Coordinates of N, CA and C in Angstrom, one line a residue:
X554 N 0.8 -1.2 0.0 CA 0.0 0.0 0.0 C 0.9 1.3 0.0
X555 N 2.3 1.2 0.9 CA 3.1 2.0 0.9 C 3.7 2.4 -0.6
X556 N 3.7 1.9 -0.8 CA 4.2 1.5 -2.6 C 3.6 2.4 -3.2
X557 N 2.5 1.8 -3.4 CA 1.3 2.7 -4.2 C 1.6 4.2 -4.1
X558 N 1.5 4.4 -2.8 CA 1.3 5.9 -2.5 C 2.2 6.5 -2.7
X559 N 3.1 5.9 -2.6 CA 4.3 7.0 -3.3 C 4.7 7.1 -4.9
X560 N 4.8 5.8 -5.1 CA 4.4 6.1 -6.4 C 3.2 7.2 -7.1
X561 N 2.3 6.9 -6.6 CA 1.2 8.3 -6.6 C 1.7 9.9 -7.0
X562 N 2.3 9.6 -5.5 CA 2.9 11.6 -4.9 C 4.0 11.3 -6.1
X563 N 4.8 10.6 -6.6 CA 6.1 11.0 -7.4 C 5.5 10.8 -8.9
X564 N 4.6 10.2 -9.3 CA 3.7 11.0 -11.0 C 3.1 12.2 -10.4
X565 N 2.3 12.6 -9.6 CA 2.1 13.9 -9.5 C 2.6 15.2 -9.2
X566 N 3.7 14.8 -8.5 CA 4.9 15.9 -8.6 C 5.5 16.0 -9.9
X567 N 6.0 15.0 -10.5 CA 6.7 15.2 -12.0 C 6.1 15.7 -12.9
X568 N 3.9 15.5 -13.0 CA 3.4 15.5 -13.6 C 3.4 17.6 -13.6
X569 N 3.4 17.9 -12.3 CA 3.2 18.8 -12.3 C 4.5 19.8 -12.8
X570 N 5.9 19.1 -13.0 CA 7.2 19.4 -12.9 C 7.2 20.3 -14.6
X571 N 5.9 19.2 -15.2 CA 6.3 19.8 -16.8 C 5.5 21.2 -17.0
X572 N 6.4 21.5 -17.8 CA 5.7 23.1 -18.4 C 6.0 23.4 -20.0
X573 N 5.9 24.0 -20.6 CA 5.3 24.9 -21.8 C 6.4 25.9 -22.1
X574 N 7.1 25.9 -22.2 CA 8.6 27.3 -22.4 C 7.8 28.4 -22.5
X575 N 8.2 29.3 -22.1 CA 7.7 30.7 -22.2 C 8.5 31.8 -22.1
X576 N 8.0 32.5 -22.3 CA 8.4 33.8 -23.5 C 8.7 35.0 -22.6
X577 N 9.3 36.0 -21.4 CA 9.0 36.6 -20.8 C 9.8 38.4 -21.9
X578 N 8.7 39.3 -21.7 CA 9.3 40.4 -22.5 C 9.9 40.9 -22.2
X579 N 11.5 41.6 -22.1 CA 12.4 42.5 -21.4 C 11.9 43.7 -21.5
X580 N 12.1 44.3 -20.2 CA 12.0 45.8 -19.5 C 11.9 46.5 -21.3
X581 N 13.5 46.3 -22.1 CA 14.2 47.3 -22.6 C 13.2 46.1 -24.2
X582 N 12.1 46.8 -24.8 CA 11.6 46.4 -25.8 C 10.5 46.9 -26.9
X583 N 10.3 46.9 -27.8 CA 9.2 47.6 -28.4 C 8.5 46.7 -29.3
X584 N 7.2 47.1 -28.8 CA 6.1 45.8 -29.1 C 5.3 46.7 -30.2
X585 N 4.3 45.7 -30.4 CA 3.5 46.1 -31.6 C 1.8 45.3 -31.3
X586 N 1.0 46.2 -31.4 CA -0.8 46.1 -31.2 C -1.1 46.6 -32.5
X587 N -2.3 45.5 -33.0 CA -3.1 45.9 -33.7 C -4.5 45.8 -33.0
X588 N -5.1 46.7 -33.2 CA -6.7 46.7 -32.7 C -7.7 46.6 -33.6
X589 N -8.4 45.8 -33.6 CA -9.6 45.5 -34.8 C -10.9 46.7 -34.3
X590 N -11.4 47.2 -35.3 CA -12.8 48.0 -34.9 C -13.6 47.3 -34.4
X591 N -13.9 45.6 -34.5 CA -14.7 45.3 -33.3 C -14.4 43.9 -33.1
X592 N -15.7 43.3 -32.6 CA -15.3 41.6 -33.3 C -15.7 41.1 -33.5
X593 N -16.6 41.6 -34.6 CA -17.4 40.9 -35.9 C -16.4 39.7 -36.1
X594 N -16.8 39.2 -37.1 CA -15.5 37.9 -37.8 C -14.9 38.8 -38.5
X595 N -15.7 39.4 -39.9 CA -14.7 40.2 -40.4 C -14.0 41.3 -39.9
X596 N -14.2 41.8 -39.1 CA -12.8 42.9 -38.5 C -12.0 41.8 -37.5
X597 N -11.8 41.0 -37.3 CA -10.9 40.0 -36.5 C -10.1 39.9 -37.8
X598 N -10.6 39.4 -39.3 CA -9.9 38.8 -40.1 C -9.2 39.8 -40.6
X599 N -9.5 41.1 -40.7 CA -9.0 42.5 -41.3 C -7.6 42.5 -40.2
X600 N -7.8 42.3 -39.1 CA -6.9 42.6 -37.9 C -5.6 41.9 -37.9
X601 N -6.1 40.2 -38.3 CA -5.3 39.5 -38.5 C -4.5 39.5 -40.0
X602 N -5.0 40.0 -40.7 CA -4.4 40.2 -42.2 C -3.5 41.4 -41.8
X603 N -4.0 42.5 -41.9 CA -3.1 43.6 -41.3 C -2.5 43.6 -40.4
X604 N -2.2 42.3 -39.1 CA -0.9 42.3 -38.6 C 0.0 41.3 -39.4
X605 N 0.0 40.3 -40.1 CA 0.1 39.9 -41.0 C 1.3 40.0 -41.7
X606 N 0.5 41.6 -42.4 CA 1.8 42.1 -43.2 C 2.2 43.2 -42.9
X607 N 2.3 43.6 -41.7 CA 2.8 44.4 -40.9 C 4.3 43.6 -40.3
X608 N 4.1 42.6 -39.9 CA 4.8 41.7 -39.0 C 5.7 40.8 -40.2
X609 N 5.3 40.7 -42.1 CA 6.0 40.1 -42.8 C 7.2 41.1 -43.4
X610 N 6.6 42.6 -43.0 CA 7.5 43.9 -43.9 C 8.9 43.7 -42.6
X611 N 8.5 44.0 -41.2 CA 9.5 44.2 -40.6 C 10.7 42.9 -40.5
X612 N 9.8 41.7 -40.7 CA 10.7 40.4 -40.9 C 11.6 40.5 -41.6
X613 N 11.4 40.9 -42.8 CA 12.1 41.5 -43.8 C 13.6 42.3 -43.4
X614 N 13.2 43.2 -42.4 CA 14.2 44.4 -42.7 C 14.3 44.3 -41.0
X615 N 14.8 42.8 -40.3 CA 15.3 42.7 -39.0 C 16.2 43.4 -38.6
X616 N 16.4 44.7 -37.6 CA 17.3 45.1 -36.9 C 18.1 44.6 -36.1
X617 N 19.4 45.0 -35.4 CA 20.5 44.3 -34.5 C 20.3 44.6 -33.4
X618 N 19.8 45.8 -33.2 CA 19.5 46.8 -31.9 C 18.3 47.5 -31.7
X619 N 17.9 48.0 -30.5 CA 16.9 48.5 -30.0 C 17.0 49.9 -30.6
X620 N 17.8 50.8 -30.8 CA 17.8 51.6 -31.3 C 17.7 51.6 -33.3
X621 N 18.3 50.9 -33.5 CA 17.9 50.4 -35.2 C 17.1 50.1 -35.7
X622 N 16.2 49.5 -34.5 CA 14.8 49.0 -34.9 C 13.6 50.5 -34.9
X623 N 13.9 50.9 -33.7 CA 13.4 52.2 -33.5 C 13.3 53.4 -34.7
X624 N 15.0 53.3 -35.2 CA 14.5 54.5 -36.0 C 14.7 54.0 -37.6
X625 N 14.0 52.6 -37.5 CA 13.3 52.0 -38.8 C 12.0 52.1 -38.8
X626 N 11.2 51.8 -37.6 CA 9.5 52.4 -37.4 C 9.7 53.7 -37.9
X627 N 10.7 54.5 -37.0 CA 9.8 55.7 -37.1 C 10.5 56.2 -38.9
X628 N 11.2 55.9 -39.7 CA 11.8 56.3 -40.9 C 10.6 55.5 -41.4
X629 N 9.7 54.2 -41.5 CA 9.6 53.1 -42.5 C 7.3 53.8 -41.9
X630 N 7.4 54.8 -41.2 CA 5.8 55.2 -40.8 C 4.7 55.3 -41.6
X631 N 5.6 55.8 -42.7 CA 4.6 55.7 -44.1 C 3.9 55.1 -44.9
X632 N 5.2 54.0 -44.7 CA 5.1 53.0 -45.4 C 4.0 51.7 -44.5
X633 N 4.6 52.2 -43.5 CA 3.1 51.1 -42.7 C 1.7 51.5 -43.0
X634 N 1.8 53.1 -43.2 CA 0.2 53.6 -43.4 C -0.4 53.1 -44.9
X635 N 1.1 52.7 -45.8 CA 0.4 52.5 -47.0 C 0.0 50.9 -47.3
X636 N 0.9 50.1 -46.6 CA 0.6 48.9 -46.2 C -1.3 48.6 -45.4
X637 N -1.5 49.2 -44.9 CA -2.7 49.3 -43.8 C -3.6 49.6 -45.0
X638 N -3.6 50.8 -45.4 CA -4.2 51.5 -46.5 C -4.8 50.3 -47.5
X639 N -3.8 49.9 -48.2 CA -3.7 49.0 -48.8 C -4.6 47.7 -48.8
X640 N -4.7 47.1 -47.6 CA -5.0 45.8 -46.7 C -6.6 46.3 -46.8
X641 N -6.9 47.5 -46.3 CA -8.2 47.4 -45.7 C -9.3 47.9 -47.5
X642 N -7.8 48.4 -48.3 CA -8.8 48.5 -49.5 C -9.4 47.4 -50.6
X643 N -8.0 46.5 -50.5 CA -8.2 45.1 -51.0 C -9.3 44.5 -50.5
X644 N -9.6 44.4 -48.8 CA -11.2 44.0 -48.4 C -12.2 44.7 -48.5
X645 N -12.0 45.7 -49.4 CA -13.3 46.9 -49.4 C -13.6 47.4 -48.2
X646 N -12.9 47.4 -46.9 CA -13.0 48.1 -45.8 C -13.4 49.4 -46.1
X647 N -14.1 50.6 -45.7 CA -14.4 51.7 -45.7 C -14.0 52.1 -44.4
X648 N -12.9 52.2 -43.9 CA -12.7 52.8 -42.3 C -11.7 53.5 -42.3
X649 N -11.3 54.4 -41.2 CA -10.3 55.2 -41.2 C -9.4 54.2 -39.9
X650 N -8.1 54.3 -39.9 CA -7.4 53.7 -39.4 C -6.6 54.4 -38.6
X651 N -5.7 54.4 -37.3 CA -4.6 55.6 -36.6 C -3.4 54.7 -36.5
X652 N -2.2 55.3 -36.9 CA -0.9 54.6 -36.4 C -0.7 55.7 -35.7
X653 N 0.2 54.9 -34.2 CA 1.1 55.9 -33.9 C 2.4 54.8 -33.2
X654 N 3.3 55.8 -33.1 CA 4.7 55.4 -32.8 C 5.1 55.9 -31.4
X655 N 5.4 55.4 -30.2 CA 5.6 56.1 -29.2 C 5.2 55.3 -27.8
X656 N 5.1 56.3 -26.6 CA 4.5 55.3 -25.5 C 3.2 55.3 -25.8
X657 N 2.5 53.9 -25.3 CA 1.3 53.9 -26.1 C 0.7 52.5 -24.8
X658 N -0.6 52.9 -23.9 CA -1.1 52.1 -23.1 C -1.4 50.6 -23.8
X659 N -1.2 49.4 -22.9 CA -1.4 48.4 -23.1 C -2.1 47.8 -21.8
X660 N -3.1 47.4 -22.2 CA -4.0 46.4 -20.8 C -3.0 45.7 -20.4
X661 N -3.7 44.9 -19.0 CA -3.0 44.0 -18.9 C -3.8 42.5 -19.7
X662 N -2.9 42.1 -19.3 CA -2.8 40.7 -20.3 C -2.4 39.2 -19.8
X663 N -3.5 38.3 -20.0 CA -2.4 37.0 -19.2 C -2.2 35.9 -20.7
X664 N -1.2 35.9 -20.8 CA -1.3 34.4 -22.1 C 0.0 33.3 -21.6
X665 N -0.4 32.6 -21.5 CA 0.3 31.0 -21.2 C 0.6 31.0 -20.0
X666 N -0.4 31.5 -18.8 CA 0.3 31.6 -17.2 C 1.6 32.8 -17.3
X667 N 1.9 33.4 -18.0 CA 2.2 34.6 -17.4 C 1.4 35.9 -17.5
X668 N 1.6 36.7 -16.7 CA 0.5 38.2 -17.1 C 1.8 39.2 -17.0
X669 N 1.3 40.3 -18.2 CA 1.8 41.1 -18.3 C 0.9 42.2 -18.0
X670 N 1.7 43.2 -17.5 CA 1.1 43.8 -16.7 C 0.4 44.9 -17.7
X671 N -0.6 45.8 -17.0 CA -1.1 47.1 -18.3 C 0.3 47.9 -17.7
X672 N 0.5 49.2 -18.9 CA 1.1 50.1 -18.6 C 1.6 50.5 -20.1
X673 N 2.1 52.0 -20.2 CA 3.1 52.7 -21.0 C 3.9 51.9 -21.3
X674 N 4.1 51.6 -23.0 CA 5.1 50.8 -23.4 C 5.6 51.3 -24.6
X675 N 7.1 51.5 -24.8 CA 7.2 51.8 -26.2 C 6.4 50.8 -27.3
X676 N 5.9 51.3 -28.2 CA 5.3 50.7 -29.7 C 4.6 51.1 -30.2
X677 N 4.5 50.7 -31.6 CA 3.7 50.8 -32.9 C 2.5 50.6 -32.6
X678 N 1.6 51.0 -32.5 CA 0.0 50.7 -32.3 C -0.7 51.5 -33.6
X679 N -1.4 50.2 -34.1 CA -2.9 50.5 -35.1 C -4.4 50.1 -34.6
X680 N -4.8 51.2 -34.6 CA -6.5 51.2 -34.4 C -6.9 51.4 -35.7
X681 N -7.9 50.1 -36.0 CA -8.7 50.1 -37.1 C -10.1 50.5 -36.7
X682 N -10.4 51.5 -37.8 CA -12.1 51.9 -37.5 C -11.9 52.6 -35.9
X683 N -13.3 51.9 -35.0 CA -13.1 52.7 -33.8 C -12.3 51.9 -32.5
X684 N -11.4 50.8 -33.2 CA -10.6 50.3 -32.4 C -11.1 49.7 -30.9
X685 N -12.2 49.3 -31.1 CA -12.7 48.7 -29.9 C -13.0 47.0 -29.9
X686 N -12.3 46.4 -30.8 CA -12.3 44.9 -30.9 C -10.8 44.5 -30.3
X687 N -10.9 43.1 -30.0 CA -9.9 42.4 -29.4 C -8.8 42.5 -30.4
X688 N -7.7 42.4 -29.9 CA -6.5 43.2 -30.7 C -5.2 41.9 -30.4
X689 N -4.3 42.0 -31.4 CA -3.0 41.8 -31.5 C -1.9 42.1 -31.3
X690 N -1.0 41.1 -30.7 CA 0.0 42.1 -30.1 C 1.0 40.9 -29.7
X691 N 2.2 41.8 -29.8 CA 3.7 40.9 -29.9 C 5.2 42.0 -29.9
X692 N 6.3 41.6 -29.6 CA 7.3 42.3 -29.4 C 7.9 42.1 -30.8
X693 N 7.9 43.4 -31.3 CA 9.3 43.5 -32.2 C 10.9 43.8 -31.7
X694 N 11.0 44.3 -31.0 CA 12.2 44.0 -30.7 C 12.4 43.7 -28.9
X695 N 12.9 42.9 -28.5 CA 13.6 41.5 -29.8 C 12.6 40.9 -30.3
X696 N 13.2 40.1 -31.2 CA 12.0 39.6 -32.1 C 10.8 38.9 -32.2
X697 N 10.2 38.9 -30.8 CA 9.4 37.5 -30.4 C 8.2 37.5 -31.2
X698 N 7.8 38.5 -32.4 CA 6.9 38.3 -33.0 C 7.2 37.5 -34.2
X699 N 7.9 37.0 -34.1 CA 8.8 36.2 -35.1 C 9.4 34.4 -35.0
X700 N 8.6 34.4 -34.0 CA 8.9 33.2 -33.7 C 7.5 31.9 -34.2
X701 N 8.7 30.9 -34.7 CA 7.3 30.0 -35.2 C 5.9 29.6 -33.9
X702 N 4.9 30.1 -34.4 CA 3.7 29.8 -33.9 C 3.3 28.0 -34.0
X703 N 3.8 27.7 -34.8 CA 3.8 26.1 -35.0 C 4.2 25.1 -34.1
X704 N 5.5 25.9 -33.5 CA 6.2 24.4 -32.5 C 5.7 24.8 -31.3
X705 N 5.5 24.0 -30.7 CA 5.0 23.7 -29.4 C 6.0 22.9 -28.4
X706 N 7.0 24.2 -27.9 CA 7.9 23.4 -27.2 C 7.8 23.1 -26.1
X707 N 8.2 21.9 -25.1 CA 8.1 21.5 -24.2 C 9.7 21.1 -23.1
X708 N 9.6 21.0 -22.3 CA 10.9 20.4 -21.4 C 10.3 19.0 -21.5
X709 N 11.6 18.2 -21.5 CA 11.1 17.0 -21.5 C 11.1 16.4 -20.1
X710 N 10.2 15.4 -19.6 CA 10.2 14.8 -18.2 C 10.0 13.2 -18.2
X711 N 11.4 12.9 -17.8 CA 11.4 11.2 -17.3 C 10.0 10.6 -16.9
X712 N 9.3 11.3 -16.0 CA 8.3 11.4 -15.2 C 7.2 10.8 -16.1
X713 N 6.6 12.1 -17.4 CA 6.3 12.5 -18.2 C 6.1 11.1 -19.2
X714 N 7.5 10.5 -19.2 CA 7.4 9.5 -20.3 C 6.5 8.4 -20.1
X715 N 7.1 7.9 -18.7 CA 6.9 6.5 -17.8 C 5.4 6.7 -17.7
X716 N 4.8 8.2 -16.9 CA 3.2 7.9 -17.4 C 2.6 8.2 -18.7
X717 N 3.2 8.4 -19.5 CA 2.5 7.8 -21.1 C 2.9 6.7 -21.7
X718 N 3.6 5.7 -20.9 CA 3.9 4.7 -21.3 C 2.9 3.5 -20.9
X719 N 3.0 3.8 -19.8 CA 2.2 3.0 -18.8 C 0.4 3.6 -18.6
X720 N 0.1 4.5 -18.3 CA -1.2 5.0 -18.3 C -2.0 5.5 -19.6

């Protein structure tokens, strides 16, 4: 019976041991929001198209530094409006759109067990229409908007194995 029970407590501790890698944002960073006008389906899909290629232009033209990245936004501003422009005319959108570059409020936020907190943060922010739909958002520098959305990395656990082997 002794047996049992420990065995028990030692899959449930290991079980508990595994986690999901995560992503934590540095102090020193500049992120990027897009905000859909609401959350119809189509302003979600407008939202997500226009971060899209917002997030495929800067891939493009990756900086080394926080400051390179910086005064590539604010040189490349135009060209984001024409990108946006662009995006929402291709879907026949009729809306007016705001970029701005600078400190710019962010809610708080929880995604994968961590929370980020609200507050003043340097970045790029687009409000589409009246910008009141659930929105997008990720760090350009460093790059974490850039990272494959595909893999699903894990730590591995001895623990982990033995009960998918067995259970």
């Amino acid at each position: 019976m002794k047996k049992i029970f420990w065995i028990i407590i030692i899959l449930v501790l290991g079980y508990s041991l595994i986690q999901t890698e995560k992503i934590i944002i540095p102090k020193e960073s500049i992120r990027l929001r897009v905000i859909a006008n609401s959350n119809s389906t189509k302003d979600q899909a407008i939202k997500k198209e226009v971060s899209k290629r917002l997030v495929n232009k800067l891939r493009k033209n990756q900086k080394e530094t926080m400051e390179e990245t910086r005064d590539y936004i604010k040189k490349e501003l135009p060209t984001f409006e024409r990108i946006i422009s662009k995006t929402l005319q291709e879907n026949q959108i009729d809306k007016d759109f705001k970029i701005q570059y600078g400190n710019n409020y962010f809610p708080k936020k929880e995604y994968d067990n961590i929370i980020y907190e609200e507050g003043e943060y340097e970045s790029l922010v687009v409000s589409l229409g009246k910008g009141t739909g659930k929105n997008y958002w990720c760090v350009l520098f460093p790059p974490l908007c850039f990272i494959d959305e595909t893999k699903n990395i894990q730590y591995k656990s001895w623990i982990k194995e033995i009960i998918a082997k067995y259970f």
